[in-house]
Tab-separated table of C-alpha atoms in Angstrom:
chain	number	residue	atom	x	y	z
J	1	MET	CA	105.534	141.086	262.218
J	2	GLU	CA	107.415	138.207	260.616
J	3	LEU	CA	109.751	137.077	263.380
J	4	ARG	CA	109.740	137.760	267.084
J	5	PHE	CA	112.694	136.867	269.258
J	6	GLU	CA	112.608	136.806	273.042
J	7	THR	CA	116.038	136.574	274.626
J	8	ARG	CA	117.227	136.412	278.208
J	9	ARG	CA	120.678	136.365	279.720
J	10	SER	CA	121.663	133.320	281.731
J	11	ASP	CA	123.277	133.296	285.161
J	12	VAL	CA	124.916	129.936	284.411
J	13	PRO	CA	128.573	130.489	283.371
J	14	TRP	CA	128.346	127.917	280.601
J	15	VAL	CA	125.447	129.712	278.886
J	16	ASP	CA	125.307	133.189	277.357
J	17	THR	CA	121.634	133.484	276.396
J	18	VAL	CA	118.450	131.471	275.983
J	19	TRP	CA	116.073	132.545	273.237
J	20	THR	CA	112.758	131.670	271.662
J	21	CYS	CA	111.328	132.601	268.289
J	22	THR	CA	108.130	132.106	266.322
J	23	SER	CA	108.264	132.428	262.539
J	24	GLY	CA	105.475	133.794	260.409
J	25	PRO	CA	105.164	134.105	256.633
J	26	VAL	CA	108.880	134.634	256.028
J	27	THR	CA	111.079	132.248	254.083
J	28	ALA	CA	114.519	133.792	254.648
J	29	MET	CA	116.348	136.128	256.987
J	30	THR	CA	119.709	137.829	257.178
J	31	SER	CA	122.087	135.805	259.322
J	32	VAL	CA	124.562	137.799	261.381
J	33	ALA	CA	128.137	136.842	262.193
J	34	ALA	CA	128.338	135.266	265.658
J	35	VAL	CA	131.098	133.927	267.881
J	36	ARG	CA	129.059	131.395	269.862
J	37	TRP	CA	127.831	127.901	269.139
J	38	GLY	CA	124.410	126.744	270.210
J	39	LEU	CA	121.773	124.091	270.505
J	40	VAL	CA	118.474	124.806	268.783
J	41	PHE	CA	115.178	122.924	268.968
J	42	TRP	CA	112.165	123.592	266.774
J	43	GLU	CA	108.809	122.209	265.770
J	44	GLN	CA	107.075	122.584	262.424
J	45	ASP	CA	103.958	120.868	261.111
J	46	GLY	CA	103.896	118.512	264.087
J	47	ARG	CA	107.505	117.352	263.653
J	48	ALA	CA	110.388	118.051	266.036
J	49	TYR	CA	113.979	118.848	265.106
J	50	ALA	CA	117.222	119.602	266.921
J	51	GLY	CA	120.599	120.816	265.793
J	52	VAL	CA	123.967	122.243	266.740
J	53	THR	CA	124.762	125.655	265.284
J	54	GLY	CA	128.313	126.888	264.887
J	55	PRO	CA	129.971	130.298	264.954
J	56	GLU	CA	129.497	132.378	261.810
J	57	THR	CA	132.251	134.559	260.372
J	58	ARG	CA	130.140	136.560	257.926
J	59	THR	CA	126.634	137.681	257.144
J	60	GLY	CA	124.412	135.933	254.616
J	61	MET	CA	120.875	134.764	253.916
J	62	ALA	CA	119.423	131.824	255.819
J	63	PRO	CA	116.171	129.933	255.169
J	64	VAL	CA	113.412	130.110	257.800
J	65	PRO	CA	110.898	127.268	258.249
J	66	GLU	CA	107.452	128.905	258.055
J	67	GLY	CA	105.182	128.483	261.058
J	68	ALA	CA	107.912	127.044	263.281
J	69	THR	CA	108.587	127.632	266.962
J	70	PHE	CA	112.166	127.625	268.220
J	71	THR	CA	114.038	127.369	271.505
J	72	GLY	CA	117.761	128.028	271.434
J	73	ILE	CA	120.707	127.957	273.823
J	74	GLU	CA	123.726	130.119	273.011
J	75	PHE	CA	126.790	128.893	274.873
J	76	ALA	CA	129.508	131.065	276.383
J	77	VAL	CA	132.658	131.625	274.340
J	78	GLY	CA	135.244	129.052	275.369
J	79	THR	CA	132.802	126.170	275.801
J	80	SER	CA	132.752	123.321	273.306
J	81	LEU	CA	131.262	119.912	272.560
J	82	ARG	CA	133.269	116.771	273.210
J	83	ALA	CA	131.888	115.014	270.130
J	84	LEU	CA	132.262	117.840	267.600
J	85	PRO	CA	135.457	119.870	267.056
J	86	MET	CA	134.610	123.555	267.094
J	87	PRO	CA	136.588	124.441	263.930
J	88	ALA	CA	134.382	121.985	262.012
J	89	LEU	CA	131.250	123.855	263.128
J	90	VAL	CA	132.345	127.299	261.914
J	91	ASP	CA	129.939	128.618	259.244
J	92	GLY	CA	127.908	125.451	259.500
J	93	GLY	CA	126.060	123.148	261.844
J	94	VAL	CA	124.781	119.630	262.389
J	95	GLU	CA	121.203	118.355	262.555
J	96	LEU	CA	120.847	115.866	265.385
J	97	PRO	CA	119.291	112.456	264.649
J	98	ASP	CA	116.306	110.682	266.170
J	99	THR	CA	114.650	113.822	267.533
J	100	THR	CA	111.154	113.609	268.985
J	101	ARG	CA	109.016	116.213	270.723
J	102	ARG	CA	110.327	114.945	274.062
J	103	THR	CA	113.903	113.823	273.453
J	104	PHE	CA	116.942	114.273	271.197
J	105	ARG	CA	120.179	112.365	270.733
J	106	LEU	CA	123.603	113.901	271.399
J	107	ASP	CA	126.996	112.214	271.808
J	108	GLY	CA	125.483	108.730	271.839
J	109	ALA	CA	122.890	109.399	274.548
J	110	ARG	CA	119.277	110.533	274.609
J	111	TRP	CA	118.345	113.715	276.442
J	112	GLU	CA	115.068	115.422	277.319
J	113	THR	CA	114.258	118.296	274.979
J	114	PRO	CA	114.276	121.516	277.020
J	115	GLY	CA	111.925	124.452	277.026
J	116	PRO	CA	113.194	127.975	277.648
J	117	ASP	CA	112.725	127.635	281.420
J	118	ASP	CA	114.776	124.466	281.856
J	119	ALA	CA	117.566	125.074	279.335
J	120	GLU	CA	120.159	125.567	282.069
J	121	ALA	CA	119.165	122.297	283.729
J	122	LEU	CA	119.927	120.474	280.475
J	123	VAL	CA	123.293	122.231	280.163
J	124	GLU	CA	124.249	121.300	283.710
J	125	ARG	CA	123.482	117.650	282.945
J	126	LEU	CA	125.602	117.832	279.784
J	127	VAL	CA	128.454	119.381	281.765
J	128	ARG	CA	128.294	116.682	284.457
J	129	ALA	CA	128.373	114.023	281.725
J	130	GLY	CA	131.501	115.580	280.195
J	131	ILE	CA	129.726	116.354	276.905
J	132	VAL	CA	130.006	120.140	277.183
J	133	LEU	CA	133.542	121.270	278.029
J	134	ARG	CA	135.218	124.577	278.821
J	135	ASP	CA	138.846	125.668	278.491
J	136	PRO	CA	139.707	127.771	281.577
J	137	LEU	CA	142.603	129.422	279.744
J	138	VAL	CA	140.226	130.873	277.158
J	139	THR	CA	137.971	132.125	279.944
J	140	GLU	CA	140.973	133.846	281.551
J	141	VAL	CA	141.936	135.527	278.288
J	142	LEU	CA	138.385	136.772	277.702
J	143	ARG	CA	138.416	138.334	281.179
J	144	GLY	CA	141.554	140.264	280.289
J	145	HIS	CA	144.045	138.106	282.169
J	146	ARG	CA	147.442	137.162	280.763
J	147	PRO	CA	148.108	133.467	281.357
J	148	ALA	CA	151.677	132.303	281.883
J	149	VAL	CA	151.971	130.583	278.509
J	150	SER	CA	153.169	131.700	275.098
J	151	GLY	CA	150.984	133.709	272.746
J	152	ARG	CA	151.141	130.837	270.287
J	153	THR	CA	149.740	128.459	272.907
J	154	VAL	CA	146.943	130.897	273.738
J	155	GLU	CA	146.016	131.254	270.061
J	156	ARG	CA	146.069	127.484	269.479
J	157	ARG	CA	143.814	126.791	272.441
J	158	PHE	CA	141.557	129.709	271.540
J	159	ARG	CA	141.060	128.270	268.069
J	160	ALA	CA	140.441	124.785	269.426
J	161	ALA	CA	137.829	126.017	271.921
J	162	THR	CA	136.041	128.545	269.720
J	163	GLY	CA	136.920	127.717	266.103
J	164	LEU	CA	137.967	131.373	265.697
J	165	THR	CA	140.960	133.595	266.297
J	166	ARG	CA	140.914	136.139	269.106
J	167	GLY	CA	140.958	138.875	266.476
J	168	ALA	CA	137.896	137.489	264.715
J	169	VAL	CA	135.992	137.290	268.003
J	170	ARG	CA	136.784	140.934	268.776
J	171	GLN	CA	135.765	142.150	265.322
J	172	ILE	CA	132.489	140.239	265.243
J	173	GLU	CA	131.478	141.237	268.763
J	174	ARG	CA	132.315	144.871	268.063
J	175	ALA	CA	130.171	144.903	264.906
J	176	ARG	CA	127.231	143.341	266.741
J	177	THR	CA	127.533	145.917	269.518
J	178	ALA	CA	127.638	148.684	266.908
J	179	ALA	CA	124.450	147.342	265.328
J	180	GLU	CA	122.673	147.303	268.679
J	181	LEU	CA	123.748	150.877	269.464
J	182	LEU	CA	122.672	152.155	266.060
J	183	ALA	CA	119.314	150.393	266.302
J	184	ALA	CA	118.825	152.053	269.687
J	185	GLY	CA	119.300	155.464	268.049
J	186	ASP	CA	122.918	156.307	268.859
J	187	PRO	CA	124.514	158.673	266.287
J	188	VAL	CA	127.000	157.086	263.917
J	189	GLY	CA	129.816	159.362	265.061
J	190	ASP	CA	129.271	158.377	268.693
J	191	VAL	CA	129.377	154.672	267.797
J	192	VAL	CA	132.609	155.165	265.835
J	193	ALA	CA	134.215	156.883	268.811
J	194	GLU	CA	132.878	154.567	271.504
J	195	LEU	CA	133.923	151.362	269.734
J	196	GLU	CA	137.178	152.822	268.372
J	197	TYR	CA	136.520	152.408	264.676
J	198	PHE	CA	138.969	154.394	262.545
J	199	ASP	CA	136.195	156.348	260.814
J	200	GLU	CA	132.632	155.984	259.511
J	201	PRO	CA	133.668	154.051	256.353
J	202	HIS	CA	135.486	151.574	258.612
J	203	LEU	CA	132.278	151.052	260.590
J	204	ALA	CA	130.255	150.747	257.370
J	205	ARG	CA	132.545	147.989	256.082
J	206	ALA	CA	132.253	146.071	259.354
J	207	LEU	CA	128.457	146.320	259.311
J	208	ARG	CA	128.341	145.152	255.703
J	209	SER	CA	130.631	142.164	256.397
J	210	TYR	CA	129.243	140.994	259.722
J	211	VAL	CA	125.677	142.324	260.042
J	212	GLY	CA	124.405	142.805	256.487
J	213	ARG	CA	122.867	146.207	257.218
J	214	THR	CA	123.778	149.845	256.786
J	215	ALA	CA	123.663	152.250	259.701
J	216	ARG	CA	120.531	153.839	258.231
J	217	GLN	CA	118.770	150.491	257.895
J	218	LEU	CA	119.569	149.686	261.506
J	219	ARG	CA	118.226	153.030	262.708
J	220	GLU	CA	115.054	152.654	260.629
J	221	GLY	CA	114.510	148.947	261.327
J	222	ALA	CA	114.564	148.291	257.570
J	223	GLY	CA	116.019	145.566	255.401
J	224	GLY	CA	113.876	142.551	256.236
J	225	ALA	CA	114.093	139.838	258.879
J	226	ILE	CA	117.436	139.549	260.637
J	227	ALA	CA	118.859	137.094	263.164
J	228	LEU	CA	119.755	139.725	265.718
J	229	GLY	CA	117.514	140.658	268.621
J	230	LEU	CA	117.351	144.388	267.934
J	231	ASP	CA	114.581	145.643	270.230
J	232	GLN	CA	113.423	142.000	270.205
J	233	CYS	CA	111.298	142.507	267.102
J	234	LEU	CA	112.250	142.117	263.495
J	235	THR	CA	110.262	143.671	260.697
J	236	SER	CA	110.251	143.583	256.955
């Protein structure tokens, strides 16, 4: 086993998931397209680090610090950071300065580094301080509501809050769902029908672009380490 992710859903509306990971003798993994930004904290060789991760629009290879332990917070779509425009975080991220094992610096203030059990408490403090924001219009749109503003206004605010278009969010989320279903053993034809792909080649292209795996690799758990919690264990 090279990487093991443990992920839990959050009941705080600002947070989607909280995850932990321990890396073994692996130097790289397949990154998967993602629509959410996050905070990540890790320790390696006695040193502590913290960073902000942005949405990713495509798959690729990402380096993995060997022997590191991670705690991450994935924020709900529609939340953002006051100090960092979301479009600037897309396909990138920022390492936070002056990080110690106990504290990190964000938006000019020092905060206590969270563990997986107190991640939501940190987020609530950031929300009260006005550092983490949320656009209620984007939340309405994601729930299927039609706000009383123009489509152009919706798209502009969606981009500002997420760094992505609504179409990109739908495509990425659909591909990730397809990967999870295939890894769980669902037949390809059923996944095509359930998620309304045009045909199997259409699904294959989406998996190649956003997940970096074929349907067979997902079913067999093959292809190396991947940044997607399929069955919570990732093998080589």
